Amino acid sequence: MKYQLIGLADDDVGGDLDGETLAGGVIEEVSDRHAAFEQIAGALAGQRVDAIGHRVVHGGDVFSAPVLIDDTVVDALRSLVPLAPLHNPANIDGIEIARRVWPDDPQVAVFDTAFHATLPPHAFRYAVPEAWYREHGVRRYGFHGTSHAYVARRAAVVLGRPLDDLALITAHLGNGASMAAIHGGRSIDTSMGLSPLEGLVMGTRSGDIDPTVVAHVAAASGRSADDVIGELNEVSGLRGLCADSDMREILERRAAGDGDAALAFDVFVYRIRKYVGAYLAALGRCDALVFTGGIGEHSHDVRAAVCAGVEHLGFAIDDERNRHSDVIASVEHAERAVLVVPTDEEHSIAEQTAALLA
């Protein structure tokens, strides 16, 4: 469980997200979320807390913006659990525990899906029976929205241009990975779908796959569809290809001549390249390709390999800049910029929380 205590001045709200981090950390190896919150409460003892912002993965069609949490909101979040069974229950637990620990402080839910609420119907609708959409909410929602929105704003600062004037492709690459096409600050397409399983190859998630694979493997192995989907989420992706989900380890094995690691790397990079081409077509133009997330920010090998496949599209990378993680990794006067922008979802959540309360 990650947490930060962030101090925002009045002029930070809606501004450049320069609030000061007063405290923070990651709670690991504890028995449960209650124990984690006890540690957080202890770490923040004596600190002033005005409000608490929670990251919630799935807002469905119900929530398209941050919302002040009350019992009605919690009930609505419970109704969305079938859309994100691996994530929303943990988010709800965190909210309920935090409301008990800090009962007098307003609490706000900030949704991973909210930034993608601007997707047009031709991008968010699946070609499935209308009843599936109307009755069961089967559509593309998208995730990592807080991160995509944050790095888009930062990219505009780096480029010295208004966000409203920019067309960007953002690549949030980590254990979970997704891409977005952003036009004028609005998400117009994204790689994740109904759940975070669709799209890019990830640490343990398969990404795009023929849906009949589920029925085929279930019938062939005698397991349930839920079991197969569980494996697509938990033991597929990079782990499925080379028995390792950590890109740092994969890069070391690849350098040593490990064929499985090389294949995993190639599949990972190839899927990203495909989405770069697709989103360039969707946007019609592109001012910058923005890398973020643990892999996107720290792996110059991944960035170089992605851009090596799309140089003819104007994404020419400078090896020296790329290796030293300069914000601008593209060659000087490149047709399209290649940027490395560290994400900061905690600051974005804090700013959205403060803006809503203001």
XYZ file of C-alpha atoms in Angstrom:
358
model
C 0.000 0.000 0.000
C 1.432 3.355 -1.056
C 0.704 6.592 0.749
C 1.850 10.200 0.717
C 1.008 13.270 2.772
C 1.150 16.220 0.397
C 0.918 19.909 1.272
C -0.738 22.012 -1.416
C -0.810 25.808 -1.425
C -3.898 27.477 -2.863
C -2.087 28.252 -6.109
C -1.096 24.579 -6.523
C -4.710 23.513 -7.018
C -5.235 23.237 -10.752
C -1.666 24.407 -11.321
C 1.626 22.632 -11.918
C 1.325 20.053 -9.123
C 4.312 21.361 -7.205
C 2.923 20.510 -3.785
C 5.387 19.455 -1.110
C 5.579 15.798 -0.054
C 5.619 15.921 3.756
C 5.631 12.176 4.395
C 5.130 8.944 2.507
C 6.093 5.367 2.008
C 5.104 1.862 0.986
C 3.662 -0.634 3.460
C 4.666 -4.209 2.686
C 4.696 -7.596 4.386
C 1.875 -6.942 6.823
C -0.962 -9.310 7.651
C -3.792 -7.296 6.094
C -4.959 -3.839 5.030
C -6.062 -2.987 8.581
C -2.494 -3.494 9.766
C -1.225 -1.373 6.873
C -3.510 1.510 7.830
C -2.409 1.240 11.446
C 1.173 1.757 10.255
C 0.159 4.720 8.106
C -1.815 6.301 10.949
C 1.173 5.837 13.233
C 3.542 7.387 10.691
C 1.249 10.414 10.331
C 0.579 10.859 14.056
C 0.714 14.543 14.923
C 0.527 15.621 11.270
C -2.283 17.827 10.041
C -4.599 16.020 7.631
C -7.302 18.022 5.835
C -8.554 15.416 3.385
C -7.833 11.961 2.034
C -7.813 11.018 -1.645
C -8.177 7.372 -2.655
C -7.167 5.797 -5.936
C -10.081 3.653 -7.145
C -9.447 1.528 -10.217
C -12.910 1.211 -11.785
C -15.655 3.837 -11.829
C -17.653 2.206 -14.627
C -20.287 4.441 -16.225
C -21.256 5.712 -12.766
C -18.253 7.924 -11.977
C -16.519 10.070 -14.583
C -14.911 12.533 -12.137
C -13.643 12.579 -8.530
C -16.423 12.309 -5.954
C -16.812 13.008 -2.240
C -17.221 9.652 -0.506
C -20.324 8.808 1.497
C -22.292 5.611 2.122
C -24.120 5.946 -1.195
C -20.827 6.175 -3.086
C -19.471 3.108 -1.285
C -22.617 1.169 -2.221
C -22.167 2.236 -5.846
C -18.546 1.069 -5.761
C -19.704 -2.333 -4.517
C -22.013 -2.610 -7.526
C -18.951 -2.144 -9.780
C -16.941 -4.998 -8.235
C -17.855 -7.425 -11.089
C -16.060 -5.056 -13.488
C -12.834 -5.084 -11.423
C -12.915 -8.071 -9.060
C -9.148 -7.958 -8.460
C -8.997 -4.246 -7.636
C -12.197 -2.595 -6.422
C -12.674 -4.802 -3.324
C -9.247 -3.722 -2.059
C -10.054 -0.098 -2.874
C -13.335 -0.330 -0.950
C -11.586 -1.906 2.040
C -9.096 0.944 2.060
C -11.860 3.537 1.951
C -13.819 1.951 4.785
C -10.760 1.574 7.019
C -9.639 5.155 6.322
C -13.120 6.466 7.173
C -12.826 4.763 10.560
C -9.264 5.961 11.179
C -9.970 9.560 10.073
C -13.745 9.910 10.640
C -13.787 13.719 10.645
C -11.835 14.297 7.420
C -13.490 14.461 3.983
C -12.491 11.603 1.702
C -12.502 11.627 -2.086
C -12.430 8.809 -4.644
C -10.288 9.480 -7.730
C -10.911 6.993 -10.531
C -8.412 5.388 -12.900
C -11.166 5.255 -15.487
C -12.312 8.894 -15.231
C -9.800 10.444 -17.638
C -10.991 8.078 -20.362
C -14.646 9.117 -19.997
C -14.039 11.354 -23.044
C -13.563 8.391 -25.396
C -15.994 8.686 -28.343
C -18.454 5.823 -28.915
C -16.515 4.508 -31.914
C -13.546 3.999 -29.563
C -15.254 2.691 -26.433
C -17.911 0.436 -27.976
C -17.170 -3.214 -28.703
C -18.857 -4.848 -31.699
C -21.062 -7.033 -29.488
C -24.850 -7.292 -29.089
C -26.421 -4.033 -27.919
C -27.863 -5.775 -24.866
C -24.379 -6.614 -23.636
C -23.570 -2.915 -23.556
C -26.902 -1.676 -22.218
C -27.503 -4.388 -19.617
C -23.998 -5.475 -18.639
C -21.795 -2.447 -19.292
C -19.596 -4.243 -21.827
C -17.450 -1.467 -23.289
C -13.902 -0.110 -23.106
C -13.305 1.939 -19.949
C -9.521 2.277 -19.856
C -7.253 2.610 -16.815
C -4.125 4.412 -15.565
C -6.078 7.580 -16.327
C -4.564 9.538 -13.450
C -1.076 8.812 -14.780
C -1.906 9.510 -18.438
C -3.526 12.837 -17.518
C -0.597 13.860 -15.306
C 2.161 13.123 -17.838
C 0.184 14.802 -20.629
C 0.118 18.003 -18.580
C 3.826 17.676 -17.804
C 4.614 17.056 -21.477
C 2.905 20.316 -22.374
C 5.177 22.130 -19.894
C 8.280 20.458 -21.354
C 7.265 21.337 -24.901
C 6.304 24.884 -23.897
C 2.931 24.612 -25.592
C -0.675 24.664 -24.381
C -2.036 21.188 -23.731
C -5.104 22.116 -25.774
C -2.877 22.378 -28.871
C -1.122 19.031 -28.496
C -1.658 15.535 -29.849
C 0.167 13.023 -27.646
C 0.710 9.276 -27.391
C 1.397 8.331 -23.775
C 2.876 4.975 -22.769
C 2.553 3.998 -19.099
C 4.855 0.981 -18.949
C 5.253 -1.000 -15.737
C 4.028 -4.277 -14.317
C 0.691 -2.968 -15.519
C 0.972 -1.211 -18.877
C -1.318 0.859 -21.063
C -1.214 3.497 -23.772
C -3.454 6.413 -24.613
C -4.069 8.734 -27.537
C -4.627 12.246 -26.162
C -5.877 15.119 -28.305
C -6.136 18.564 -26.765
C -5.847 17.120 -23.271
C -8.684 14.641 -23.835
C -8.303 10.884 -24.085
C -9.675 9.683 -27.426
C -8.480 6.052 -27.230
C -6.679 3.761 -24.806
C -5.391 0.206 -24.831
C -7.046 -1.268 -21.726
C -10.706 -2.200 -22.005
C -13.520 -3.518 -19.828
C -10.785 -4.591 -17.417
C -7.023 -3.955 -17.165
C -6.390 -7.248 -19.011
C -6.748 -5.905 -22.560
C -4.013 -4.194 -24.539
C -0.245 -4.333 -24.050
C 1.740 -7.294 -22.771
C 2.289 -6.713 -19.029
C 4.213 -8.263 -16.173
C 1.689 -11.036 -15.559
C -1.231 -10.086 -17.869
C -1.515 -11.352 -21.421
C -2.904 -8.218 -23.032
C -4.810 -8.603 -26.314
C -5.863 -12.181 -26.936
C -8.480 -14.071 -28.969
C -11.396 -14.549 -26.523
C -11.976 -18.102 -27.750
C -8.672 -19.014 -26.064
C -10.548 -19.025 -22.743
C -13.106 -21.604 -23.870
C -10.455 -23.651 -25.679
C -8.102 -23.935 -22.681
C -10.994 -24.491 -20.254
C -12.339 -27.383 -22.348
C -8.908 -28.878 -23.019
C -7.760 -28.730 -19.404
C -11.040 -29.338 -17.584
C -10.777 -26.054 -15.709
C -13.343 -23.292 -15.384
C -13.354 -20.107 -17.441
C -12.651 -18.160 -14.228
C -9.526 -20.267 -13.646
C -8.274 -19.568 -17.166
C -8.957 -15.828 -16.888
C -7.134 -15.885 -13.562
C -4.079 -17.306 -15.328
C -4.340 -14.676 -18.052
C -4.143 -12.070 -15.273
C -1.634 -13.656 -12.928
C 0.790 -15.984 -14.768
C 0.758 -14.707 -18.347
C 2.400 -11.698 -19.998
C 6.161 -11.525 -19.498
C 5.962 -14.199 -16.812
C 4.144 -16.539 -19.172
C 6.749 -16.048 -21.888
C 9.912 -16.353 -19.802
C 8.907 -17.188 -16.195
C 9.928 -13.686 -15.053
C 7.828 -10.515 -14.767
C 10.631 -8.092 -13.814
C 11.955 -6.262 -16.873
C 15.309 -5.660 -15.163
C 15.856 -9.393 -14.788
C 14.640 -10.016 -18.321
C 17.117 -7.497 -19.722
C 19.989 -9.173 -17.846
C 18.967 -12.604 -19.123
C 18.549 -11.276 -22.660
C 22.035 -9.739 -22.580
C 23.386 -13.128 -21.494
C 21.815 -14.810 -24.524
C 18.660 -16.248 -22.941
C 16.242 -16.983 -25.800
C 13.064 -16.938 -23.696
C 13.958 -13.548 -22.237
C 14.724 -12.208 -25.723
C 11.341 -13.412 -26.949
C 9.539 -11.816 -24.001
C 11.312 -8.514 -24.673
C 10.501 -8.640 -28.381
C 6.816 -9.424 -27.829
C 6.549 -6.634 -25.236
C 8.154 -4.049 -27.534
C 6.308 -5.204 -30.659
C 2.909 -4.710 -29.022
C 3.883 -1.159 -27.994
C 4.988 -0.359 -31.550
C 1.670 -1.594 -32.941
C -0.213 0.768 -30.646
C 2.064 3.691 -31.558
C 1.131 3.188 -35.207
C -2.540 2.747 -34.411
C -2.706 5.873 -32.274
C -0.811 7.960 -34.798
C -3.571 7.001 -37.235
C -6.291 7.719 -34.663
C -4.878 11.164 -33.823
C -4.091 12.137 -37.402
C -0.954 13.857 -36.130
C 1.326 13.501 -33.115
C 3.561 16.008 -31.355
C 5.189 13.624 -28.879
C 5.488 10.044 -27.690
C 5.670 10.130 -23.884
C 7.157 7.268 -21.854
C 6.311 6.909 -18.160
C 5.913 4.230 -15.471
C 8.645 2.066 -13.958
C 9.778 0.553 -17.269
C 8.986 3.585 -19.399
C 11.006 5.898 -17.165
C 13.971 3.638 -16.394
C 14.568 1.286 -19.342
C 16.468 3.011 -22.137
C 16.593 -0.384 -23.883
C 12.799 -0.545 -24.152
C 12.528 3.058 -25.339
C 15.259 2.541 -27.933
C 13.711 -0.686 -29.225
C 10.250 0.858 -29.524
C 11.541 3.882 -31.431
C 13.827 1.795 -33.630
C 10.686 0.293 -35.121
C 8.914 3.603 -35.755
C 11.721 5.936 -36.869
C 10.084 6.149 -40.293
C 7.068 7.664 -38.520
C 9.176 10.525 -37.164
C 10.131 9.140 -33.729
C 13.928 9.375 -33.917
C 15.703 8.815 -30.595
C 19.058 10.226 -29.494
C 21.104 7.431 -27.919
C 23.004 9.672 -25.503
C 19.918 11.546 -24.319
C 17.956 8.318 -24.043
C 20.621 6.544 -21.963
C 20.880 9.392 -19.497
C 17.097 9.700 -19.107
C 16.893 13.320 -20.154
C 13.318 14.475 -20.360
C 13.714 14.851 -24.115
C 15.084 11.608 -25.574
C 14.588 12.396 -29.272
C 17.160 13.860 -31.639
C 17.296 17.616 -31.925
C 14.713 19.038 -34.343
C 12.955 15.680 -34.537
C 9.672 15.602 -36.414
C 8.024 14.246 -33.256
C 9.427 14.519 -29.755
C 10.152 11.478 -27.599
C 9.832 12.368 -23.910
C 10.566 10.613 -20.613
C 8.201 12.058 -17.998
C 8.091 10.577 -14.474
C 4.527 10.025 -13.367
C 3.277 11.144 -9.957
C -0.179 9.762 -9.383
C -0.133 10.688 -5.690
C 0.302 14.405 -6.427
C -2.391 14.210 -9.086
C -4.798 12.535 -6.640
C -4.006 15.191 -4.031
C -4.610 18.014 -6.500
C -7.908 16.518 -7.698
C -9.007 15.979 -4.097
C -8.218 19.558 -3.160
C -9.876 20.920 -6.298
C -13.090 19.034 -5.591
C -13.232 20.212 -1.974
C -12.481 23.782 -3.025
